Coordinates of C-alpha atoms in Angstrom, one line a residue:
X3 CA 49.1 44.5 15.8
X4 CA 45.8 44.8 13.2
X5 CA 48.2 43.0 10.7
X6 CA 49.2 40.2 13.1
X7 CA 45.3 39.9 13.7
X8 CA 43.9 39.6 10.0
X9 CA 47.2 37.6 8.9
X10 CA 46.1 34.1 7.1
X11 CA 47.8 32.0 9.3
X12 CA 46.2 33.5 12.5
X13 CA 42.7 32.7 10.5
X14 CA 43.2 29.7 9.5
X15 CA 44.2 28.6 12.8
X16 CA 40.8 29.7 14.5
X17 CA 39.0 27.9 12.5
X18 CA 40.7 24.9 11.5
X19 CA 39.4 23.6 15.3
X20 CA 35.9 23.9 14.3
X21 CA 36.5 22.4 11.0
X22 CA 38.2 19.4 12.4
X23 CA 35.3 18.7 15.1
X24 CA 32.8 19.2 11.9
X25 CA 34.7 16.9 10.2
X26 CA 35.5 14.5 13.1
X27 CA 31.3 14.4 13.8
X28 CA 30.9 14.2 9.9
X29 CA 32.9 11.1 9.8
X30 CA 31.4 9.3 13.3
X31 CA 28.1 9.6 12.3
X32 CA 29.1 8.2 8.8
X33 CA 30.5 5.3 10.6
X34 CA 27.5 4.8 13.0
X35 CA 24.9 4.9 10.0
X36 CA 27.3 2.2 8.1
X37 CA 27.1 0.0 11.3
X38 CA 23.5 0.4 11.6
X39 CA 23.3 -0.7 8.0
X40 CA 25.1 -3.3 8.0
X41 CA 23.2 -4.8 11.3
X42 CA 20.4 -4.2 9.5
X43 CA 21.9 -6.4 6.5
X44 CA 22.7 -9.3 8.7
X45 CA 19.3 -9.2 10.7
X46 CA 17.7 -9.3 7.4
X47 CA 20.2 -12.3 5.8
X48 CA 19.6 -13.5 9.1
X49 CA 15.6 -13.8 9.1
X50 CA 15.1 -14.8 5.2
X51 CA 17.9 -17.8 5.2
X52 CA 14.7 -19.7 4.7
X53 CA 13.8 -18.5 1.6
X54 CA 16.8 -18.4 -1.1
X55 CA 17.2 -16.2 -4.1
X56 CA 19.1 -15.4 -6.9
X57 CA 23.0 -14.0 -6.1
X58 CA 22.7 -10.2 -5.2
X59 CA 25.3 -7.7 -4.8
X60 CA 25.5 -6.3 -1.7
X61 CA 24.9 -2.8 -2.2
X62 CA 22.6 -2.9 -5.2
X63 CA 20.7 -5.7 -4.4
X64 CA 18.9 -7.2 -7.4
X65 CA 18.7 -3.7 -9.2
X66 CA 21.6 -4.4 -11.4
X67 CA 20.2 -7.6 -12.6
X68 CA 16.5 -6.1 -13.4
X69 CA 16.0 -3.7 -15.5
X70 CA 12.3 -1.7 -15.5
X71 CA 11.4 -3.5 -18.7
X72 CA 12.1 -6.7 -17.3
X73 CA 10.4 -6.8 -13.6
X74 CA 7.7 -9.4 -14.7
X75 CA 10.0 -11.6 -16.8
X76 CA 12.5 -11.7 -13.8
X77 CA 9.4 -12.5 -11.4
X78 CA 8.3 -15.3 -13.3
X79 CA 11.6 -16.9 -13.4
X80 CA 11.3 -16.6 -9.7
X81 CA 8.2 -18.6 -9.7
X82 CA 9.6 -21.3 -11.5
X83 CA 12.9 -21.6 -9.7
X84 CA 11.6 -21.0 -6.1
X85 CA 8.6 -22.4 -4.3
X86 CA 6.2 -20.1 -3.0
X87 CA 8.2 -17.0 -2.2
X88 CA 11.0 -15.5 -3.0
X89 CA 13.5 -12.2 -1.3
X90 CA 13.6 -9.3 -3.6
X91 CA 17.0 -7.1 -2.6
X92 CA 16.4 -3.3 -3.4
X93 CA 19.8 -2.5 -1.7
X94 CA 21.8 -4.2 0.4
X95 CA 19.9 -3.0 3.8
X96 CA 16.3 -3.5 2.0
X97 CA 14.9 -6.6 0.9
X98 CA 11.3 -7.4 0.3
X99 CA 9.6 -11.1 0.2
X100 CA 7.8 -11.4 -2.5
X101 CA 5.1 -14.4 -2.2
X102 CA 3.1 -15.7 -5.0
X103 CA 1.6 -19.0 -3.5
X104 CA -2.1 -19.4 -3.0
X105 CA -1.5 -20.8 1.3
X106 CA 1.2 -17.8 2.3
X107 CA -1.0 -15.2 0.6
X108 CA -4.2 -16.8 2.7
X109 CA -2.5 -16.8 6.2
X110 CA -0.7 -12.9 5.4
X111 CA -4.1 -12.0 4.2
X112 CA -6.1 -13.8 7.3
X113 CA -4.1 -10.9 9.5
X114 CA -4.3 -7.3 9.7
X115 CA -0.3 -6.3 9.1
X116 CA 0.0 -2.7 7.8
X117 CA 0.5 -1.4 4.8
X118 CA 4.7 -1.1 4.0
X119 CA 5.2 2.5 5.0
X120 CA 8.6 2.3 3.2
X121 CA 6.7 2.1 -0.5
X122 CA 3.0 3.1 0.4
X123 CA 4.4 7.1 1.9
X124 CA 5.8 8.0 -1.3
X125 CA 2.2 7.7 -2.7
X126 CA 0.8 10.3 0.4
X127 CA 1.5 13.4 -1.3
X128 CA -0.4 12.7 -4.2
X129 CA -3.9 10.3 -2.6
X130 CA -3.5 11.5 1.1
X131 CA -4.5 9.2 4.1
X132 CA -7.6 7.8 2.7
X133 CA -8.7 4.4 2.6
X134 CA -5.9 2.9 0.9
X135 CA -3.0 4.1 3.1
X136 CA -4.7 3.9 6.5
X137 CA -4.1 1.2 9.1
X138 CA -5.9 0.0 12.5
X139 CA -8.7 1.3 14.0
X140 CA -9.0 4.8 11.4
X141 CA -8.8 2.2 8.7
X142 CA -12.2 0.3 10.0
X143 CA -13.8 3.4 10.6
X144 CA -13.7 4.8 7.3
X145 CA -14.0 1.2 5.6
X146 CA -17.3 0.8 7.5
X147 CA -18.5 4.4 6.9
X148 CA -17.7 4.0 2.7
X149 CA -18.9 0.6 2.7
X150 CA -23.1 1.4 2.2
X151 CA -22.2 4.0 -1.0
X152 CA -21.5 0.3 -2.6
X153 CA -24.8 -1.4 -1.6
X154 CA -26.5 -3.2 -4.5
X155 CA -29.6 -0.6 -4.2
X156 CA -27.3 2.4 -5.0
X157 CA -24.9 0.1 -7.4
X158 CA -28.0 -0.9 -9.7
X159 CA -28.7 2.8 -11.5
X160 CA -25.3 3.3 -12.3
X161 CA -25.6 0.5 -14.9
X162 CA -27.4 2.8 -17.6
X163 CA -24.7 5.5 -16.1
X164 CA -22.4 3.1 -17.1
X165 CA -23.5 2.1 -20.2
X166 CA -24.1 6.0 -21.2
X167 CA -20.5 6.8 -20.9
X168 CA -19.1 3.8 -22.9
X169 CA -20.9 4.5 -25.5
X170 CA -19.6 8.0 -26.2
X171 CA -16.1 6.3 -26.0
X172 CA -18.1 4.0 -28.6
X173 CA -19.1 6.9 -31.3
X174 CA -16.0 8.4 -30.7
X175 CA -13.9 5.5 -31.7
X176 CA -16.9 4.8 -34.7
X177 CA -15.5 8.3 -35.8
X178 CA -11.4 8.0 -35.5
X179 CA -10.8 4.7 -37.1
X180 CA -12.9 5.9 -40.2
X181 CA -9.4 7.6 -40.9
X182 CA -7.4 4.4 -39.2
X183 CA -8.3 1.6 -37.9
X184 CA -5.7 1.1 -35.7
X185 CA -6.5 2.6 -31.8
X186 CA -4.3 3.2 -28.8
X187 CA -7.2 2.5 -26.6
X188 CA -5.7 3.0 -23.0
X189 CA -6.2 6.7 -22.6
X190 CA -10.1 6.5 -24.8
X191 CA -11.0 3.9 -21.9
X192 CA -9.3 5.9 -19.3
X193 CA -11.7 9.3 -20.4
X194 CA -14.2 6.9 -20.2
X195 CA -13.9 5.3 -16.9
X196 CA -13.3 9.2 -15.6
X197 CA -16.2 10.2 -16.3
X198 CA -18.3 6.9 -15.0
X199 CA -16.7 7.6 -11.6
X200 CA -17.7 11.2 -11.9
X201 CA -20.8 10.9 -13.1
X202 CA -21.6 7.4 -10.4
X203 CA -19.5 8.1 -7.2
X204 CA -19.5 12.0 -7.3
X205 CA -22.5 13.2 -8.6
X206 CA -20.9 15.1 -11.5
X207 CA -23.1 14.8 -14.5
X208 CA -21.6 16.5 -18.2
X209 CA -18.9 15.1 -21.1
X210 CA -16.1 14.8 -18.9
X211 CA -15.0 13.0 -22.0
X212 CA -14.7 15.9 -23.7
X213 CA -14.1 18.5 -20.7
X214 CA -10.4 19.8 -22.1
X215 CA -9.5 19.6 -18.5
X216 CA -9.4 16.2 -17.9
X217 CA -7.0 14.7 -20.2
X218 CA -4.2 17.0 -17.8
X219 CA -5.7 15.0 -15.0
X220 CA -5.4 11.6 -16.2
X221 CA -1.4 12.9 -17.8
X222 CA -0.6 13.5 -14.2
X223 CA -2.0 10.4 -12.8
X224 CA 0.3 8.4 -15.5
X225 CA 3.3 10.6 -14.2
X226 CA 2.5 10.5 -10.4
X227 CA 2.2 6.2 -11.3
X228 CA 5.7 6.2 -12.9
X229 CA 7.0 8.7 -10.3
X230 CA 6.3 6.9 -7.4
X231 CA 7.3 3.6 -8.9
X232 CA 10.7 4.8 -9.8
X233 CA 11.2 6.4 -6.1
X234 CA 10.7 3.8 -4.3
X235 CA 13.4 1.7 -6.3
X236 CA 16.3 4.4 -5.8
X237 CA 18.0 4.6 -3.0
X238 CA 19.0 8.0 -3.3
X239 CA 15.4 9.2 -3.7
X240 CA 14.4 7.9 -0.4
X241 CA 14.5 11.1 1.8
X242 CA 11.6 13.2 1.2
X243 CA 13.8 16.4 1.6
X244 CA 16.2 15.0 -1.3
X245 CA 13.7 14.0 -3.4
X246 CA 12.1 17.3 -3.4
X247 CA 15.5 18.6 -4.7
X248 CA 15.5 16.8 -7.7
X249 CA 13.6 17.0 -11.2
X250 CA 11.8 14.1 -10.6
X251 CA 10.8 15.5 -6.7
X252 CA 9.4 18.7 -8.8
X253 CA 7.6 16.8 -11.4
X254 CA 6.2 15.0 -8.6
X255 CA 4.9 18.2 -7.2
X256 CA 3.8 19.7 -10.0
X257 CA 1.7 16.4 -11.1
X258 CA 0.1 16.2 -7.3
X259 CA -0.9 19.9 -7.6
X260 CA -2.6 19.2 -11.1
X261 CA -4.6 16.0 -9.6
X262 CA -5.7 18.3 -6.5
X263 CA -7.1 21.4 -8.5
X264 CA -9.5 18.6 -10.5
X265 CA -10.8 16.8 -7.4
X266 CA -11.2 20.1 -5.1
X267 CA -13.2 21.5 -8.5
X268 CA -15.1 18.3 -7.7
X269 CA -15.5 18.9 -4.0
X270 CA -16.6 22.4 -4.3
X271 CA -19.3 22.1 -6.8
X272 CA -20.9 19.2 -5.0
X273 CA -21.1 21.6 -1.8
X274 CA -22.3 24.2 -4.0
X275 CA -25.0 22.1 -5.1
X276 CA -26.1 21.4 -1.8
X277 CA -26.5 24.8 -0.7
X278 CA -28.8 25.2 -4.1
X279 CA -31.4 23.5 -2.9
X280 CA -30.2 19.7 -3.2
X281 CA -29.2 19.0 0.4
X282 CA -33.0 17.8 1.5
X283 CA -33.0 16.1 -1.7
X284 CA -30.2 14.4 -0.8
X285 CA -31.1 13.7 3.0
X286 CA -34.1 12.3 2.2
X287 CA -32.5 9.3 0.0
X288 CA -32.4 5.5 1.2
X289 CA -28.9 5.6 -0.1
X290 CA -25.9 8.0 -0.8
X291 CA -23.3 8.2 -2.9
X292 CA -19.8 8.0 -2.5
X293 CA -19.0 12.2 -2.0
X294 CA -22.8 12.7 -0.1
X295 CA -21.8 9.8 2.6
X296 CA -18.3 11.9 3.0
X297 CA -19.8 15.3 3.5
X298 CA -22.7 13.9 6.0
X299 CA -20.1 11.5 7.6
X300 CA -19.1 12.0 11.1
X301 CA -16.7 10.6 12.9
X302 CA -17.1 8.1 16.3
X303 CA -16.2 11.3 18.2
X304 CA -19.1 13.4 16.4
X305 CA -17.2 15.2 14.3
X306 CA -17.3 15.8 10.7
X307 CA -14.6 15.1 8.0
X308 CA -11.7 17.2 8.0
X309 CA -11.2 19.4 4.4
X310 CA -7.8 17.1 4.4
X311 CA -9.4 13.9 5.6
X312 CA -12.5 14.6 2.8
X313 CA -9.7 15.3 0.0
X314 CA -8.0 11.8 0.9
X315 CA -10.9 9.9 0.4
X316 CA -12.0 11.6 -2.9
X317 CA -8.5 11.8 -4.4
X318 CA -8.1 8.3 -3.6
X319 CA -11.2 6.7 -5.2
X320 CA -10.8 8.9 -8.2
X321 CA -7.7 7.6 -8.8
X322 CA -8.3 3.8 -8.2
X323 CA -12.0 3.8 -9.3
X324 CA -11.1 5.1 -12.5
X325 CA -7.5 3.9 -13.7
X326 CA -7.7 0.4 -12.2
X327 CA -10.3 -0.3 -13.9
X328 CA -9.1 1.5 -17.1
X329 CA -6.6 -0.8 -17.0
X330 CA -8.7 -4.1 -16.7
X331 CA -11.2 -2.9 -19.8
X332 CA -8.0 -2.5 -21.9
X333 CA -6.6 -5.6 -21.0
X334 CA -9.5 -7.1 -21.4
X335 CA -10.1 -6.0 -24.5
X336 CA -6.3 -7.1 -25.8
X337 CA -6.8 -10.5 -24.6
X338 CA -10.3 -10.8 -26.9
X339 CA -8.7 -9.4 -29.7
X340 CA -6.2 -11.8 -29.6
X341 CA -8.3 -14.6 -29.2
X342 CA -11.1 -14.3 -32.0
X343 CA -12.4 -17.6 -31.3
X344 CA -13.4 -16.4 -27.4
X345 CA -14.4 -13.0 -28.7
X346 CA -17.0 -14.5 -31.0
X347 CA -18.3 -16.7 -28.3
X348 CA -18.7 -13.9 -26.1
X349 CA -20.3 -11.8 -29.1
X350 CA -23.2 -14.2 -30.1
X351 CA -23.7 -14.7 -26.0
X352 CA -24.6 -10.7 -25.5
X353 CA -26.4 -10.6 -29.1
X354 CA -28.6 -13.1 -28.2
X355 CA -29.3 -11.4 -24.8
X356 CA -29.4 -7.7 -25.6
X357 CA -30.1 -7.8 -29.4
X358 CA -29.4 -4.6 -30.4
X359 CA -27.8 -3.2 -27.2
X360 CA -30.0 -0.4 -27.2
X361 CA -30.2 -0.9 -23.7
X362 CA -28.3 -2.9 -20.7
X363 CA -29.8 -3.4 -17.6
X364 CA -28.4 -4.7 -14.1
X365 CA -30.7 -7.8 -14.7
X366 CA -28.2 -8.7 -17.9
X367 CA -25.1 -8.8 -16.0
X368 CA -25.7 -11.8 -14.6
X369 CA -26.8 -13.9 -18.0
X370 CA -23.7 -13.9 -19.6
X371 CA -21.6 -16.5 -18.2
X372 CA -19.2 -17.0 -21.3
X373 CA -18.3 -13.5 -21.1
X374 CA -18.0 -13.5 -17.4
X375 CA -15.6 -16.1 -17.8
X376 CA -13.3 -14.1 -20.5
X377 CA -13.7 -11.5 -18.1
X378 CA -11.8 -13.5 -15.0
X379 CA -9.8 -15.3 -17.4
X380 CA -8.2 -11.9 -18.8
X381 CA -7.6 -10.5 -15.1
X382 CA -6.1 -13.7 -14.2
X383 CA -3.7 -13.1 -17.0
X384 CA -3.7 -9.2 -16.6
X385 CA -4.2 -8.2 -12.8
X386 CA -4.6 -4.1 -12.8
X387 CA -3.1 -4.1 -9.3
X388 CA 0.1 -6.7 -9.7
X389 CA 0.6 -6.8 -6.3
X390 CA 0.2 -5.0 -2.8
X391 CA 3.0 -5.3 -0.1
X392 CA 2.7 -5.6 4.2
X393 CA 5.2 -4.9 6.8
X394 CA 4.6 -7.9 9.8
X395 CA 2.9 -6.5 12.4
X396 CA 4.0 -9.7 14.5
X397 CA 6.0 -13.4 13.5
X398 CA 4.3 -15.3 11.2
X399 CA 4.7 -19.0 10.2
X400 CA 3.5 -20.6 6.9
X401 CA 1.9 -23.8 6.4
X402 CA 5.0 -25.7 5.0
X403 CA 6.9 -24.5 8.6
X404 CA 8.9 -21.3 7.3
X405 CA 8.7 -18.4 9.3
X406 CA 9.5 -14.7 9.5
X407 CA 10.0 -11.8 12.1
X408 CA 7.7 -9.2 12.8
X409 CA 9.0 -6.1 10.9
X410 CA 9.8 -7.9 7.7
X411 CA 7.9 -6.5 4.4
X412 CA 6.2 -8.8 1.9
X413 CA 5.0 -8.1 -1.1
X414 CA 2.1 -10.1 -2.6
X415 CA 2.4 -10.6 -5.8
X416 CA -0.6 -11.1 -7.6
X417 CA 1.0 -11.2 -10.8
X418 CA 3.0 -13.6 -10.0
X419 CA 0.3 -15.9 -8.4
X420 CA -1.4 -15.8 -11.4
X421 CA 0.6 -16.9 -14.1
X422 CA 2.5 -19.8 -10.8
X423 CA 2.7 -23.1 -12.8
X424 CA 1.9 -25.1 -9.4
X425 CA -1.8 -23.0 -9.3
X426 CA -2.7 -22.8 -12.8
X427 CA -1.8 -25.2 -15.6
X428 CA -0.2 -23.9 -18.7
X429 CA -0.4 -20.5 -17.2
X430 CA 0.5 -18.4 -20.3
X431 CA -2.7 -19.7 -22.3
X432 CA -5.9 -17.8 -22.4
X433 CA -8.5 -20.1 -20.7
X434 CA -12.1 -19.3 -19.7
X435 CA -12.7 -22.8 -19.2
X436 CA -10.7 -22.1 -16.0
X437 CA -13.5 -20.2 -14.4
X438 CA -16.3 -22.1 -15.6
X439 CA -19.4 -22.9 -13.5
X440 CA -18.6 -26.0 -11.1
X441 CA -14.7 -25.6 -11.7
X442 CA -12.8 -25.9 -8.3
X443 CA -9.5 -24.0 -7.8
X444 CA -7.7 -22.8 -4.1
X445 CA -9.5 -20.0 -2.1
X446 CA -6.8 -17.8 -2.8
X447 CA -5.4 -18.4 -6.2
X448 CA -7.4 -16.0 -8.2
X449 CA -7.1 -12.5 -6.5
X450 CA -7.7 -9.6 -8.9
X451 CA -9.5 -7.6 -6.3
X452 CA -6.8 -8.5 -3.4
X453 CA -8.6 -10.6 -0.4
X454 CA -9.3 -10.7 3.4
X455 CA -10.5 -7.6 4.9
X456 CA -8.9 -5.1 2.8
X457 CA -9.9 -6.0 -0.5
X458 CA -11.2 -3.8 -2.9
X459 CA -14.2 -2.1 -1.5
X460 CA -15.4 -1.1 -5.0
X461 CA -15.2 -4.7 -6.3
X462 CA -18.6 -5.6 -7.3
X463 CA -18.8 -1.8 -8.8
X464 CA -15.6 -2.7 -11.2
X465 CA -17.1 -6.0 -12.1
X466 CA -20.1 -3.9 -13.3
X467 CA -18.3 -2.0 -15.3
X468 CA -15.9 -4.4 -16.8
X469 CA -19.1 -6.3 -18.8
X470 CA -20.7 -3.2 -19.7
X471 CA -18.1 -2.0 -21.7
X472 CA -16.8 -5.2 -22.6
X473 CA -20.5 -6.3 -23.8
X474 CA -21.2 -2.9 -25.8
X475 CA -18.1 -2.9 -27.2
X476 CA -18.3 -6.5 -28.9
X477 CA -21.6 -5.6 -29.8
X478 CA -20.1 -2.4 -32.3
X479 CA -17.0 -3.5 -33.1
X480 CA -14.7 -7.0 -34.1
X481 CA -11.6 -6.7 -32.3
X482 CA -7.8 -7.8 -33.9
X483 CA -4.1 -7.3 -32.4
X484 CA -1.7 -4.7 -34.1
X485 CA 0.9 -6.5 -34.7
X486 CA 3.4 -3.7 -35.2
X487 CA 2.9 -2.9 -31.5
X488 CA 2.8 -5.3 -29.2
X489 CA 2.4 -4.3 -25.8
X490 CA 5.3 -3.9 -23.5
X491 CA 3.9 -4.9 -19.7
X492 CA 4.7 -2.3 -16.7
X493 CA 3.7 -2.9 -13.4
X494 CA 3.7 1.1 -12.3
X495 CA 1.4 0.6 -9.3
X496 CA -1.4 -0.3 -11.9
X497 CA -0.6 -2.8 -14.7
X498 CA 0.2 -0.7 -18.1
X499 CA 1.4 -1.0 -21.1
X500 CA 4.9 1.5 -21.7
X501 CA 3.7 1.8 -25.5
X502 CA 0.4 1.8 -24.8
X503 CA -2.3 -0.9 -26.1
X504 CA -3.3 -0.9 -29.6
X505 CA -5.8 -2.6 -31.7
X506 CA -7.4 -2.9 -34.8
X507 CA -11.2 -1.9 -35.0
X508 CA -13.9 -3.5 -37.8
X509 CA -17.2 -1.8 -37.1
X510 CA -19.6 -4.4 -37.5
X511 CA -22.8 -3.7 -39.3

């Protein structure tokens, strides 16, 4: 009888039942997720017949066609072909609209649609639910709370803050290209707006630029960037359990830890100087910074910050106060190079206002209007944020009668906008004539800083930046294009160059 019991065919036949329902459930709820897929793909086909695009296949979208390389060249094409916006397919179930005309980006940016939790939740684990990724009424509350740590009265000292920084980025490159004078000047510019933000918005004072530490930071800011903009074009990366699986998911990790340890370090000093003696100090100013509004803030309900709700905020102003702007300096300082004539003008404009740039006040930032219109002309050309993206909240119709759903995601492309032929004439050539003083143009077709309510809360302290360093910068060295490396455009979240941005340095005497 024990033989009969343990014999294989007995044991396979108890458990081939349970097997078979496995497998019988296995394959039904394979069958139910393909029908909901493919409902969603006809809902989608469905809603967006308006707006026609290039062939896709059904299953991998546009993702054959476009390579990571090739993203912008592919957009602009897009422009060209088809008027004011076009569907981007990811996969077959998941498409995105992207718009690059001036009267659809007014009306989507007249509302308050959310932010596309499809793309904007892969960037959580690293930033947190700070300003960037909240919606409704949390959203307000913390916009309004942040908003006075950008007031004009606290934005005005950080000038010689400013100016302080860039020039230790200034001697440093006075140093490097006495060996070579070609300079990958990305990750100099990135130290540099690091330790601005540090020194401006969280009261760190010291050479950040030089702190061994910070160069890991700014390496896993790059990664987490390139990370997230990967993830959210694979299909197979979308589940969060998945992802975690894989070498990417673990670099991922890894790269949000490093980021964390630097802005906790930051967090805890600033406490720790409070409880030495600063915190009166600091409650008896007409202003407050960026991290002393946070750790006084309290909420509507009276109470304070949470340690998580703190982290988001700092993590996420670290990250876009410093490598936005990063990028727009470089950028910047690419499109000068390459256009000697502009950079001269721009030259003899700050020479003849700050002579020997020994020193750079708020009052100067005003009197350069050559420069200012290099400046716009360059982020026209070069937008650090390419574009930002919004799930409908509700139907919308545009002003030439299209219409959409509500749950539809569109991505506003600012890139795109920029450089639309039907905007901005001969969009390809550097033109600060564009921007000069009296010069009319659409509400809404220059957008560097995003518009509506949710633009860029640290505009006017970007701006600042942007001519300090571009000012003190002309004022040292004459700028020139390497032509062995051209810069290869990637729109990772923030506009970048994959082989970086190089240039040639004269230091002027």
């Amino acid at each position: 009888m024990s033989v009969s019991v343990l014999s294989p065919t007995r044991l396979l036949g108890s458990i081939s039942g349970p097997l078979q329902v496995a497998a019988l459930l296995g394959l039904l709820l394979l069958l139910l997720k393909a029908a909901q897929l493919y409902l969603r793909r006809q809902w989608l086909l469905k809603a967006l017949q308006q707006f026609p695009s290039p062939p896709s296949h059904w299953l991998f979208g546009h993702n054959q066609k476009s390579q990571k390389d090739q993203v912008l060249q592919e957009l602009l094409k897009r422009v060209e072909e088809f008027p004011c916006a076009c569907p981007n397919w990811l996969w077959g179930s998941r498409t995105i609209l992207t718009v690059y005309d001036p009267d659809y980006m007014k009306v989507i940016l007249g509302r308050s649609d959310p932010k596309n939790p499809g793309a904007y939740r892969f960037l959580a684990p690293w930033i947190g639910y700070g300003l960037l990724l909240l919606n409704g009424p949390m959203w307000f509350q913390h916009r309004r709370m942040l908003t006075p740590a950008f007031h004009y009265d606290i934005l005005k000292p950080y000038v010689g803050l400013m100016a302080d920084s860039v020039q230790v980025m200034l001697d440093k490159w006075e140093e490097l290209i006495s060996q070579d004078s070609h300079l990958e000047i990305f990750g100099h510019v990135s130290l540099m707006t690091l330790d601005t933000i540090m020194k401006c918005a969280f009261s760190q004072q010291g050479g950040h630029q030089t702190d061994r530490n910070i160069p890991s930071y700014i390496q896993a800011t790059g990664d987490l960037k390139n990370l997230v903009y990967s993830r959210v074009r694979n299909f197979f990366y979308q589940n969060d359990i998945i992802y975690r699986l894989t070498p990417d998911g673990r670099r991922n990790h890894r790269a949000c830890q490093l980021t964390h340890q630097h802005t906790d370090q930051v967090i805890k000093l600033r406490k720790a100087q409070m409880q030495d003696g600063e915190l009166e100090k600091v409650r008896q100013r007409r202003h407050l910074d960026f991290l002393d509004i946070l750790l006084f803030a309290r909420m509507e309900n009276g109470s304070r910050f949470s340690d998580k709700d703190l982290r988001a905020e700092v993590d996420t102003f670290m990250f876009e106060g410093h490598d936005t702007t990063a990028s727009g300096i470089s950028w910047i300082l690419y499109a000068l190079a390459a256009h000697p004539e502009h950079q001269q003008r721009c030259r003899e404009e700050i020479q003849s206002l700050l002579g020997d740039g020994t020193s750079i006040t708020w009052n100067h930032l005003d009197q350069m209007p050559y420069t200012t219109m290099c400046i716009k002309e360059a982020l026209r050309l070069y937008p650090p944020i390419p574009g930002v993206s919004r799930e409908l909240s509700k139907p919308i119709t545009f002003p030439d009668g299209r219409s959409l759903p509500k749950g539809i995601v569109v991505s506003l492309s600012f890139y795109g906008l920029h450089h639309n032929p039907k905007v901005w004439r001969n969009p390809e050539v550097f033109d600060p004539s564009r921007f000069a003083p009296g010069s009319i143009r659409h509400s809404h077709a220059f957008l560097p800083f995003s518009g509506g309510s949710r633009n860029c809360i640290g505009k006017q302290f970007a701006m600042m930046e942007l001519k300090v360093a571009v000012a003190l910068t002309l004022l040292r060295f004459e700028l020139a294009p390497d032509p062995s490396r051209v810069p290869i455009l990637s729109p990772v979240i923030v506009l970048n160059s994959k082989n970086g941005i190089h240039l040639q340095l004269r230091k002027l005497l």
